[in-house]
Coordinates of C-alpha atoms in Angstrom, one line a residue:
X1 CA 43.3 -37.1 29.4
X2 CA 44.5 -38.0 26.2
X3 CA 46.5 -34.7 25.8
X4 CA 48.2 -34.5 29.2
X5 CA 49.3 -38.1 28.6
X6 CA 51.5 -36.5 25.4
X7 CA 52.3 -34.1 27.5
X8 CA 54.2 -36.2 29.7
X9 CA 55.7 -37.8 27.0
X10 CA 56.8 -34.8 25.4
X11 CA 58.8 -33.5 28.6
X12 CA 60.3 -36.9 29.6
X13 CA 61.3 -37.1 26.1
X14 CA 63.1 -33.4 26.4
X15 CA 64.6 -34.7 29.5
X16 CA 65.9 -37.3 28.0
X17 CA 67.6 -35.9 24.8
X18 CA 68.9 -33.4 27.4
X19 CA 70.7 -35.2 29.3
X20 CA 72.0 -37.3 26.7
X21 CA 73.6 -34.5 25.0
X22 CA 75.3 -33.4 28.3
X23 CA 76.6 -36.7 27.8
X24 CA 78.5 -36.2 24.5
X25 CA 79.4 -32.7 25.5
X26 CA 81.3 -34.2 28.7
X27 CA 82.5 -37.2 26.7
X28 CA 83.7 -35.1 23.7
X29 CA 87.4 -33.4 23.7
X30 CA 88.6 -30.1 22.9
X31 CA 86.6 -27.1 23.9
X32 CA 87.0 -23.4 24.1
X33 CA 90.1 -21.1 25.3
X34 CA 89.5 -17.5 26.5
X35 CA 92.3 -15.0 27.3
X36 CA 91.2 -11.8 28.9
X37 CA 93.8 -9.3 30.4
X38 CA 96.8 -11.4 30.3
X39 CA 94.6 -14.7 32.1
X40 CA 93.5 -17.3 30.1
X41 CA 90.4 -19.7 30.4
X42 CA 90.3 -23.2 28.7
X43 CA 86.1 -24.6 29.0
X44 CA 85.2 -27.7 28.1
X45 CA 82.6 -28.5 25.8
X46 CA 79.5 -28.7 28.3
X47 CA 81.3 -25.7 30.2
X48 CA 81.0 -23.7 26.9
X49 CA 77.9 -24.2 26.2
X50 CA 76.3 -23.5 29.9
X51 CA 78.6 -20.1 29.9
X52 CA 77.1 -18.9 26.4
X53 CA 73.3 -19.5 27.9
X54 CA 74.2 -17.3 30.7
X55 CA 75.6 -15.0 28.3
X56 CA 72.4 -14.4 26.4
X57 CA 70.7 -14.9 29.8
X58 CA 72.5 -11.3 30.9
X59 CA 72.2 -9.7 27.5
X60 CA 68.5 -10.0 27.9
X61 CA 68.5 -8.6 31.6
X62 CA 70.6 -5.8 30.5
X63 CA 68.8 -5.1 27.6
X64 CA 64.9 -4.9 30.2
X65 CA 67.2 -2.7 32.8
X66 CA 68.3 -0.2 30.1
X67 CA 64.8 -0.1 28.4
X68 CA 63.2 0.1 32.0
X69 CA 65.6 3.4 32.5
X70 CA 64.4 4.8 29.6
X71 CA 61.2 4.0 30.3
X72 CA 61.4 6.0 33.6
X73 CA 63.2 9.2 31.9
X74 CA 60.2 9.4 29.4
X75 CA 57.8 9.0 32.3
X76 CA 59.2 11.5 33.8
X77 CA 59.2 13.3 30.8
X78 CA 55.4 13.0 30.7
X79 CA 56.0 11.2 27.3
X80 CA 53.2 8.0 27.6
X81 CA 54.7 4.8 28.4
X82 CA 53.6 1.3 29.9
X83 CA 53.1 2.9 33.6
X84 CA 50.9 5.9 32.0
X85 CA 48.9 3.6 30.3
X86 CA 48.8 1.4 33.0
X87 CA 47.0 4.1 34.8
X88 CA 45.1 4.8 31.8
X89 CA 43.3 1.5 31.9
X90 CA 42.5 1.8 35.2
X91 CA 41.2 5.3 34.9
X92 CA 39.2 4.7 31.9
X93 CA 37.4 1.4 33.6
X94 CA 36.4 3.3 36.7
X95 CA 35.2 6.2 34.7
X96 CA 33.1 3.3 32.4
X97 CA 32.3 2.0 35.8
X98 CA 30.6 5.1 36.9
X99 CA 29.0 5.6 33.2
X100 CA 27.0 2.2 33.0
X101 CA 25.9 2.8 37.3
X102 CA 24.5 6.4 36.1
X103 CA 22.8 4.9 33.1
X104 CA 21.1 2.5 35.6
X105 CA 20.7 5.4 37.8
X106 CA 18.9 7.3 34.8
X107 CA 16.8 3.5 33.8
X108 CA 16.3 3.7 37.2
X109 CA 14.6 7.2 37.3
X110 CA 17.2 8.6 40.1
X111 CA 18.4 11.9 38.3
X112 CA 20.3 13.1 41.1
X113 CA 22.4 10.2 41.4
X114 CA 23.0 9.4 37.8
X115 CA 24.4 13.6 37.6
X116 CA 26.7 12.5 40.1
X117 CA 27.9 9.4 38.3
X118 CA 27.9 11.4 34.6
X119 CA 29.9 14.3 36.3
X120 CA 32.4 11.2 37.3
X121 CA 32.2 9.8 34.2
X122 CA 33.0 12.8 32.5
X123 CA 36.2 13.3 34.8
X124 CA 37.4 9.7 34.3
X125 CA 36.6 9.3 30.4
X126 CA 37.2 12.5 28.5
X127 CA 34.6 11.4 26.5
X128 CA 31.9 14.2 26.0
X129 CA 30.6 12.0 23.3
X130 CA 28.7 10.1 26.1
X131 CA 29.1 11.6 29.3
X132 CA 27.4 15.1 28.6
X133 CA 24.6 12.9 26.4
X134 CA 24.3 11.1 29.5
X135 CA 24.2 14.5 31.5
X136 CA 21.5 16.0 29.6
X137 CA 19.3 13.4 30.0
X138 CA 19.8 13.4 33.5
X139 CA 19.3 16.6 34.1
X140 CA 16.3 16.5 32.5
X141 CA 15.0 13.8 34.6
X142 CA 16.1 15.8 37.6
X143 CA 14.0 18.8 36.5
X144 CA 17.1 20.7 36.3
X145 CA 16.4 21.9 32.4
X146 CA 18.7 24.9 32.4
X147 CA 21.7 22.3 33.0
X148 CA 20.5 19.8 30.4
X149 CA 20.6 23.0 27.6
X150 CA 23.6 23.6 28.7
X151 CA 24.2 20.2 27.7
X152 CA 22.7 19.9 24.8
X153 CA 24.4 22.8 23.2
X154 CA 27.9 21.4 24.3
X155 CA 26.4 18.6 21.9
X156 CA 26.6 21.3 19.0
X157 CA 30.3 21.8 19.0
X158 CA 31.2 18.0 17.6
X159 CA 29.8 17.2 14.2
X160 CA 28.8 13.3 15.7
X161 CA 26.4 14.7 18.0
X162 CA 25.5 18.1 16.7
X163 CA 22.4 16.1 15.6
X164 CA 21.8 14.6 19.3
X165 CA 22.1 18.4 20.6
X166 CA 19.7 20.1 18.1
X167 CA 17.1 17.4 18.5
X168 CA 17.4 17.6 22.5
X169 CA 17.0 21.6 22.4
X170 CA 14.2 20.8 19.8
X171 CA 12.4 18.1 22.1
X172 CA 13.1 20.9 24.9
X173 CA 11.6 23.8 23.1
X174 CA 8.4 21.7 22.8
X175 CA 7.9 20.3 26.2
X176 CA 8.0 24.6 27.0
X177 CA 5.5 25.3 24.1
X178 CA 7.6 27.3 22.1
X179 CA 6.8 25.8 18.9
X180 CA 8.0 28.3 16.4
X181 CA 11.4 28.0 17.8
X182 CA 10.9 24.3 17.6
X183 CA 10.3 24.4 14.3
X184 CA 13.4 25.9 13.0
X185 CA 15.2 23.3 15.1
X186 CA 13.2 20.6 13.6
X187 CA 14.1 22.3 10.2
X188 CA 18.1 22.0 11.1
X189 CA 17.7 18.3 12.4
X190 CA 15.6 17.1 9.1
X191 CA 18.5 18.7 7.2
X192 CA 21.6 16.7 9.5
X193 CA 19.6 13.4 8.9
X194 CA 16.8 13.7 6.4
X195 CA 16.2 9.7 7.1
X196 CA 15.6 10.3 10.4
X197 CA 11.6 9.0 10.7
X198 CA 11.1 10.8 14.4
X199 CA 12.3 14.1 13.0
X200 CA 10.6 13.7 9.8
X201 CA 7.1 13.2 12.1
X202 CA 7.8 16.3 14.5
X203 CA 8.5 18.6 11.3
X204 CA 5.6 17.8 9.3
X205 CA 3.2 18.0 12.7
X206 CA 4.7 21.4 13.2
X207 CA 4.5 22.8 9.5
X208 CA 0.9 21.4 9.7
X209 CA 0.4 23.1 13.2
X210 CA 1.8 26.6 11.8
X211 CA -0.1 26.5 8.5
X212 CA 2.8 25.8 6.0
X213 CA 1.7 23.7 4.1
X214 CA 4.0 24.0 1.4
X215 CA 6.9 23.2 2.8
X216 CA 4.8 20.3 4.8
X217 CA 4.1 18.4 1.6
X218 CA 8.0 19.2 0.7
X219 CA 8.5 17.4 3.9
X220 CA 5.6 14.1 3.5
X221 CA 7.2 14.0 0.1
X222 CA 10.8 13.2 1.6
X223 CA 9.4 10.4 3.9
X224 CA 7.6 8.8 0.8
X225 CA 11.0 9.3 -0.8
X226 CA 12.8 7.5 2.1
X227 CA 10.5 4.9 2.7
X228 CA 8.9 6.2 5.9
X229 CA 5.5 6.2 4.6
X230 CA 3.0 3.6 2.3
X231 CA 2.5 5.6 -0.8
X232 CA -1.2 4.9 -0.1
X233 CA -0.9 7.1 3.2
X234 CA 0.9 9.6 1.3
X235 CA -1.6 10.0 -1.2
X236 CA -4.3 10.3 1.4
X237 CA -2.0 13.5 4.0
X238 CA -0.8 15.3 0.9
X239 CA -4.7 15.3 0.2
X240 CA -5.3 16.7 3.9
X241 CA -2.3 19.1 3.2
X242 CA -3.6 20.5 -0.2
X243 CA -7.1 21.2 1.8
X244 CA -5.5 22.8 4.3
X245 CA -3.6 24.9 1.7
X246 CA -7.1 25.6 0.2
X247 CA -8.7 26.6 3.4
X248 CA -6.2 29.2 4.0
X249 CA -6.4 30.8 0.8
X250 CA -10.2 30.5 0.8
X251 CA -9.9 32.6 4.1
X252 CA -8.2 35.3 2.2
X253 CA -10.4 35.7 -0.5
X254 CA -8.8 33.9 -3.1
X255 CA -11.8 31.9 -4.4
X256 CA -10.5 31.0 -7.7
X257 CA -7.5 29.7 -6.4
X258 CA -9.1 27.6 -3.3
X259 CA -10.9 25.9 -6.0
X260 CA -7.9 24.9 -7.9
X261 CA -6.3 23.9 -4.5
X262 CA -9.7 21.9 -3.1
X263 CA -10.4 20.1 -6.7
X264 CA -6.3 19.2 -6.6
X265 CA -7.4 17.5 -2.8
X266 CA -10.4 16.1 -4.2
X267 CA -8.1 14.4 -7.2
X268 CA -5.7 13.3 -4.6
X269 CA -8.3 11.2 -2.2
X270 CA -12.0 11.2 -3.3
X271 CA -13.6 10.1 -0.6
X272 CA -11.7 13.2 1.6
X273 CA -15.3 14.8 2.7
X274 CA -14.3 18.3 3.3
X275 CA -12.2 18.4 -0.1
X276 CA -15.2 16.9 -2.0
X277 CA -17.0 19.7 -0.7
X278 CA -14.9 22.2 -1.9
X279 CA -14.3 21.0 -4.8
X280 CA -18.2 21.0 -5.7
X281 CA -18.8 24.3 -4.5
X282 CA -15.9 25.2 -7.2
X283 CA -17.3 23.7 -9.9
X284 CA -20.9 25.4 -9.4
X285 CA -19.0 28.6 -9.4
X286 CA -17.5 27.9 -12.5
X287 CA -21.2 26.7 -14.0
X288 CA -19.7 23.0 -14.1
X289 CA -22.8 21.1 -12.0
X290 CA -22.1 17.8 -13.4
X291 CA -18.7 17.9 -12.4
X292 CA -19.9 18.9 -8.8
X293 CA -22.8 16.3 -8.9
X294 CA -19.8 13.4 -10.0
X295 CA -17.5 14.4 -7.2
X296 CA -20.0 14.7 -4.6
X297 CA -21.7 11.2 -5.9
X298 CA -18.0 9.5 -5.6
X299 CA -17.8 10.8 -2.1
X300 CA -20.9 9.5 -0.8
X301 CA -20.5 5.6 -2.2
X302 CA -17.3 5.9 0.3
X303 CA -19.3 7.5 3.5
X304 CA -22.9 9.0 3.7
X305 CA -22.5 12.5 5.1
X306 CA -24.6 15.5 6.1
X307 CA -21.8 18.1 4.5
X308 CA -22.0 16.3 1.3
X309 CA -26.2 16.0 1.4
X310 CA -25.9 20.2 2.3
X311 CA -23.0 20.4 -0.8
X312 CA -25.3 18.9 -3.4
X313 CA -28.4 20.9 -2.7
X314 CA -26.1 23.7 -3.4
X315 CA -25.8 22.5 -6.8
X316 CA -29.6 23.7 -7.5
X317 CA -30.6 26.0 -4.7
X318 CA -34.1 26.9 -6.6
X319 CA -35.7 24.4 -6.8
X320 CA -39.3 23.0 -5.6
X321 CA -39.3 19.8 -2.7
X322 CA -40.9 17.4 -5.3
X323 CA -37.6 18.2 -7.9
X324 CA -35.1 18.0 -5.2
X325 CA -36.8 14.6 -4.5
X326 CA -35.9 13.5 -7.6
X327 CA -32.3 14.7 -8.0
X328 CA -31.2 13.3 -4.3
X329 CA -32.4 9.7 -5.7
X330 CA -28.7 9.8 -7.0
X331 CA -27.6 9.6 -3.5
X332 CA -30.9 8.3 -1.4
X333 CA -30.6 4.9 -3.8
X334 CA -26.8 4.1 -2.1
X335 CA -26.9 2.5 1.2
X336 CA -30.5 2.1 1.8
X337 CA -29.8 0.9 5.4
X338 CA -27.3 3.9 6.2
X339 CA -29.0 6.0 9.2
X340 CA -28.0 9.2 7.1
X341 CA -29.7 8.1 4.4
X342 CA -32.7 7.4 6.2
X343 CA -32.8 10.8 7.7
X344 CA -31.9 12.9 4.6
X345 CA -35.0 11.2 2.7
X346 CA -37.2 11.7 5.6
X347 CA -36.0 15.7 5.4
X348 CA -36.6 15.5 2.2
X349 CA -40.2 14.3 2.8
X350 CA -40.7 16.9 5.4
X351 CA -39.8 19.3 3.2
X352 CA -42.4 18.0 0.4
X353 CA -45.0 17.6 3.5
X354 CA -45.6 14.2 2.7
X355 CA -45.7 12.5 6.5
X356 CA -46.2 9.4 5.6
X357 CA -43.7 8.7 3.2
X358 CA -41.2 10.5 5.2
X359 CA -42.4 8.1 8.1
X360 CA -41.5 5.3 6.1
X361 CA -38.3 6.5 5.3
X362 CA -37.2 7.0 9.0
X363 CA -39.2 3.7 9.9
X364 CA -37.5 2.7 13.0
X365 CA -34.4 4.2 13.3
X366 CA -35.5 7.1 16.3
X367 CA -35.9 3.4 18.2
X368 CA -33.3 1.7 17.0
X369 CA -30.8 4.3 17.1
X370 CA -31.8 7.3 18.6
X371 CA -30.3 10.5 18.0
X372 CA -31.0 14.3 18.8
X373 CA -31.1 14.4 15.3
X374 CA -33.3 11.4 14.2
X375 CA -36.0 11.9 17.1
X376 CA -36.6 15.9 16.3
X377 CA -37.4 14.5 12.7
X378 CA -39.4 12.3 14.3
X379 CA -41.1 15.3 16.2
X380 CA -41.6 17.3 12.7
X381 CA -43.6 14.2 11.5
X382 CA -45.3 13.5 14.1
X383 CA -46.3 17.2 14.4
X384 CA -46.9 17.7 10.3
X385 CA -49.0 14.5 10.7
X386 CA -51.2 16.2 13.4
X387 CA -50.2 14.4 16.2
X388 CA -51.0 16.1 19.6
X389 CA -48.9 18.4 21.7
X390 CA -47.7 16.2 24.2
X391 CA -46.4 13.1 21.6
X392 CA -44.4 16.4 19.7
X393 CA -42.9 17.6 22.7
X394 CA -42.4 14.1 24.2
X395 CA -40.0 13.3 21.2
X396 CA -38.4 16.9 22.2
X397 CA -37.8 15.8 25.5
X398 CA -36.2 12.5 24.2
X399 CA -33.6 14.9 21.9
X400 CA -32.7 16.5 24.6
X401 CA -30.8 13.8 26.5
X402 CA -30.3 11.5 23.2
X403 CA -26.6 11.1 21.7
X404 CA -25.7 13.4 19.5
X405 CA -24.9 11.5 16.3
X406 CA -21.5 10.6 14.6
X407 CA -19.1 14.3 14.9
X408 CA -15.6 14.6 13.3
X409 CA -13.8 13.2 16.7
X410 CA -9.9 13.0 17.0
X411 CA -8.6 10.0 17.0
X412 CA -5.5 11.2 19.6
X413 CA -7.5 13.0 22.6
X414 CA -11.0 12.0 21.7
X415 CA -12.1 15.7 21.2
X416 CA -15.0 16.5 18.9
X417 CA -14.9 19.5 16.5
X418 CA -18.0 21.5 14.9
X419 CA -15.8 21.2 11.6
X420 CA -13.0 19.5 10.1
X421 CA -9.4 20.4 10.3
X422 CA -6.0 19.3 9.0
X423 CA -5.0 19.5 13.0
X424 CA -6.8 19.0 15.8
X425 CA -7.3 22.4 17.9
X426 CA -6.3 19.9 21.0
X427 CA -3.6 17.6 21.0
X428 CA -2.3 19.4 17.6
X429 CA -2.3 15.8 15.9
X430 CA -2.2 15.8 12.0
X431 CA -4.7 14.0 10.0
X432 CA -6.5 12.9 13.2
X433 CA -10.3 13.6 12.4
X434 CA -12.4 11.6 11.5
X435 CA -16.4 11.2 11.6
X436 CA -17.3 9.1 14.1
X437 CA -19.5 8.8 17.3
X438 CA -17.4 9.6 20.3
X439 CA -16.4 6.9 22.6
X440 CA -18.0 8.9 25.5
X441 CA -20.9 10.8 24.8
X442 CA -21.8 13.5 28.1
X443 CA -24.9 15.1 28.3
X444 CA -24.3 18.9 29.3
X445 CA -27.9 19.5 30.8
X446 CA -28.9 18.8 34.6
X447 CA -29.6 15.0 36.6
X448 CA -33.2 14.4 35.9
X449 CA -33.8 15.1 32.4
X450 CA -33.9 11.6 31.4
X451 CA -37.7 12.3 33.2
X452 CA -38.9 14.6 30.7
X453 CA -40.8 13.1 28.4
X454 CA -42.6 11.5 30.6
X455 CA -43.3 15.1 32.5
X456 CA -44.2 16.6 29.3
X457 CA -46.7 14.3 28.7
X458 CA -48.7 14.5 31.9
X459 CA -48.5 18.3 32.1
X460 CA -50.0 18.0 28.5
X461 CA -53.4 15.4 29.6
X462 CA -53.5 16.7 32.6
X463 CA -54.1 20.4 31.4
X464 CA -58.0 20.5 30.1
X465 CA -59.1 19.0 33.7
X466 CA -57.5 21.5 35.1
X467 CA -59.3 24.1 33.2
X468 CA -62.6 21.9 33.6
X469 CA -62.4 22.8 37.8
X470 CA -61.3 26.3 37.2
X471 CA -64.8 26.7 35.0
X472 CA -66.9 25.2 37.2
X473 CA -65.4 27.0 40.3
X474 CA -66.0 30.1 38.4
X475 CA -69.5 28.9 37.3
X476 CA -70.7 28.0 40.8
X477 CA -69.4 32.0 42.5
X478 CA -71.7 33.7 39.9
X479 CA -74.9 31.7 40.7
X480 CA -77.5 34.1 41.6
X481 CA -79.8 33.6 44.2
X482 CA -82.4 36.1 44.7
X483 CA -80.0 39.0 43.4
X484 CA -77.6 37.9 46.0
X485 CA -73.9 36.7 45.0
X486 CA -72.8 34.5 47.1
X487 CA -69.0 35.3 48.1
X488 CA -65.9 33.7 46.0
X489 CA -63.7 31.4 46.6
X490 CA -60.9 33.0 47.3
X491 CA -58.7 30.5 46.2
X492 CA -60.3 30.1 42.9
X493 CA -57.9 33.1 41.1
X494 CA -54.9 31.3 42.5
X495 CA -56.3 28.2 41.1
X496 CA -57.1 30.0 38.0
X497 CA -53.0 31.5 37.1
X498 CA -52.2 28.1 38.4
X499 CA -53.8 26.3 35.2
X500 CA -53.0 29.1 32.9
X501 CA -49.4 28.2 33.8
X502 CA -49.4 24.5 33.6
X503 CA -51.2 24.5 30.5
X504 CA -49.4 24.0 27.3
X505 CA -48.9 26.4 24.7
X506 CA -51.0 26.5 21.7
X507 CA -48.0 26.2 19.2
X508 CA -44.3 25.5 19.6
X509 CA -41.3 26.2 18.0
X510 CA -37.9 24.6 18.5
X511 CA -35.5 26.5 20.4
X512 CA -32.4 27.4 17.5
X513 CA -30.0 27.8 20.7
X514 CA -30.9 24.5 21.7
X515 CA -30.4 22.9 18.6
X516 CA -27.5 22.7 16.1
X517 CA -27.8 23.6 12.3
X518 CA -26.8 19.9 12.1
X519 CA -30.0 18.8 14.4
X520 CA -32.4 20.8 12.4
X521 CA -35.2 19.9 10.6
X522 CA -37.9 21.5 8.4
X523 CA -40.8 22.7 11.0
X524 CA -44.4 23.0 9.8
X525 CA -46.3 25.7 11.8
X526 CA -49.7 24.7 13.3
X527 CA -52.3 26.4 11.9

């Protein structure tokens, strides 16, 4: 309000001074004489001034007409001027138009219509920069992947977005499964933009996938370098690398150098299982058992395992049940509570045929927790301790359809693997194993088993009755009476193979296709 108001002001006040200096101009004498071409023109004072301002006034439009003439001629000329650009602008803003309505198209998941729109875009902009970025994807989206390569390595000519092509032909050459070609485009992206985390990732699964893992810890060691990775995590995958490169070369019957390689794994990350393993078996080759018993020790404060239990009986392979007692107190005294604890000491007991104490040392973890493991060491004490068929075979029966324990599982696709790896066989993820139960644990064997024990344990009481009735039937056809034999039951034999089947066998034996090395246990024979 304020403002207009001075406004006002401002122009009455121009008015004003206006028309009072057309009032000294008209009162003021003298003025201006002009001769042209034998006329002459004498203009007052106001005259003078009004014909200079329309004198300027026609420079000016003279001035726009002859620049407006020019302007045409270079037109015409196909030099760029206002009109061209004129027709620029508009160009340009329908062809960004037509970009942002094929990137919605693309969000959108319409290829077709966001090719349409990029092939528009393209026309309009001239700006292969975005447009042929924008047609690749597309095209991929469309299914049409022999367009979006063709794309993708128009991307290659222009040094902006030769990174952009090779990582699109890259992600490409992986969705088809061609991974060695992959991998040297995954070798030329890292080497564009060595910073780039994504590309860093893909690399280093590949190297790991193809067994190289030299240049893979070249690779983890640029991320650390970068900042990509805690140095913690690095420690831990150049760990699972150096294994890897130890597995290989233990593979090709390099022995002393797979022990260099594992004990440099074992330095790395202790409580790595399978390098810890290794790395004892190297040092009882080179007559170092202390060193193997130290490693192996460290490993299992961090995580109780079957390889490293199997590892460090390996240190002294000779001796009797009641010395390898002993030794394993190094390991049996950490985590009491641990199930694997609790069922290497009552294999250990087995082994020593001391039942009872190997009993105790199960106590009641095939209840608590059963596994196919802990319940068949149930079945070996309960057998060693003279228990009866059917309570043996019940426990059997229970293994059959009980979890299968903690495996190493993959942490990507859930898979579990007989042994560890540096990739998963699967999914191909690095570093992804680890021992665990599986989320899902599927029983392979028929609907209906979950009945066995119970079965087994009626065939087994209900077997000697059977045999009772077959004795006496037998007894009562070879009565005599007066030299006569009466005539058998002819029913009896039938009777008779019936029983013989249905009885139980006098001894069993675990079936070593039914059970793993892992679900083992030391079996007594009944004598």
């Amino acid at each position: 309000m304020l403002w207009s108001l001075i406004k006002v002001i401002l122009f009455l006040g121009f008015v004003a001074l206006a028309a009072w200096s057309a009032g000294l101009l008209m009162e003021s004498e003298g003025g201006v004489r002009i001769a042209v071409a034998n006329y002459e023109f004498t203009l007052g004072a106001l005259e003078s001034v009004i014909g200079l301002m329309v004198l300027v006034l026609a420079v000016w439009l003279g001035l726009k007409i002859v620049g407006l003439i020019v302007a045409f001629l270079h037109f015409l000329n196909g030099d760029e001027t206002a009109i061209t650009r004129y027709f620029a602008r508009n160009r340009e803003r329908k062809g960004y138009d037509a970009l942002a309505e094929g990137m919605m198209a693309l969000a959108s998941g319409d290829g077709r219509l966001a090719l349409t729109k990029a092939a528009k875009a393209e026309r309009l902009l001239h700006r292969p920069d975005l447009t042929t970025l924008l047609t690749a994807q597309a095209a991929e989206q469309a299914g049409d992947r022999a367009k979006a390569e063709e794309a993708y390595k128009r991307l290659l000519s222009d040094e902006k977005t030769r990174f952009v092509g090779v990582r699109g032909l890259m992600q490409q050459k992986l969705e088809a499964g061609q991974t060695d070609v992959a991998l040297k485009l995954a070798e030329k992206a890292f080497a564009l933009k060595p910073k780039h985390e994504g590309t860093q990732d893909i690399l280093l699964k590949l190297q790991a996938g193809a067994h190289e893992w030299s240049a893979a810890r070249k690779t983890l060691g640029a991320k650390l370098k970068h900042g990509g990775l805690p140095r913690d995590v690095h420690k831990r995958r150049d760990a699972v690398l150096a294994l890897g490169e130890a597995k290989d070369i233990l593979d090709e019957s390099k022995p002393i150098e797979a022990r260099e390689a594992a004990i440099a794994a074992n330095r790395l990350s202790p409580d790595l299982i399978p390098a810890a393993v290794m790395a004892a078996d190297g040092y009882v080759s080179d007559g170092k058992p202390k060193n193997a018993t130290r490693v192996l020790k460290k490993a299992w404060e961090v995580q109780p395992h079957p390889d490293l239990a199997a590892a460090f009986a390996r240190i002294k392979p000779d001796e009797n049940p009641r010395e390898r007692i002993a030794r394993f107190r190094l390991l049996t005294n950490m985590h009491r509570d641990n199930p694997e604890t609790r069922m290497l000491e009552a294999e250990l007991q087995i082994a020593a045929e001391d039942f009872p104490e190997a009993r105790k040392a199960l106590g009641d973890l095939a209840e608590t927790d059963p596994t196919a493991r802990s319940l068949t060491i149930m079945a070996a004490i309960e057998r060693g301790a003279g228990a009866d068929d059917a309570v043996v075979k019940g426990w059997l029966a229970r293994a059959l359809t009980a979890p299968r324990g903690p495996k190493w599982v993959c942490d990507n696709c859930q898979k579990t693997h007989a042994e560890w790896g540096p990739v998963c066989d699967s999914c191909g993820g690095f570093d992804t194993l680890s021992w665990r139960r599986a989320e899902e644990e599927v029983s392979d064997l028929p609907a209906g088993t979950e009945m066995l024990p119970l079965i087994v344990g009626q065939i087994a009481k209900a077997a000697p009755e059977i045999e009772d009735a077959v004795v006496a039937d037998a007894e009562i056809a070879e009565v005599p009476d007066g030299g006569a034999e009466e005539p058998a039951d002819p029913d009896s034999a039938d009777r008779k193979s019936s029983a013989n089947a249905d009885a139980p066998p006098a001894d069993y034996a675990v079936d070593e296709d039914t059970y793993s090395d892992e679900d083992a246990v030391v079996k007594k024979d009944a004598t």
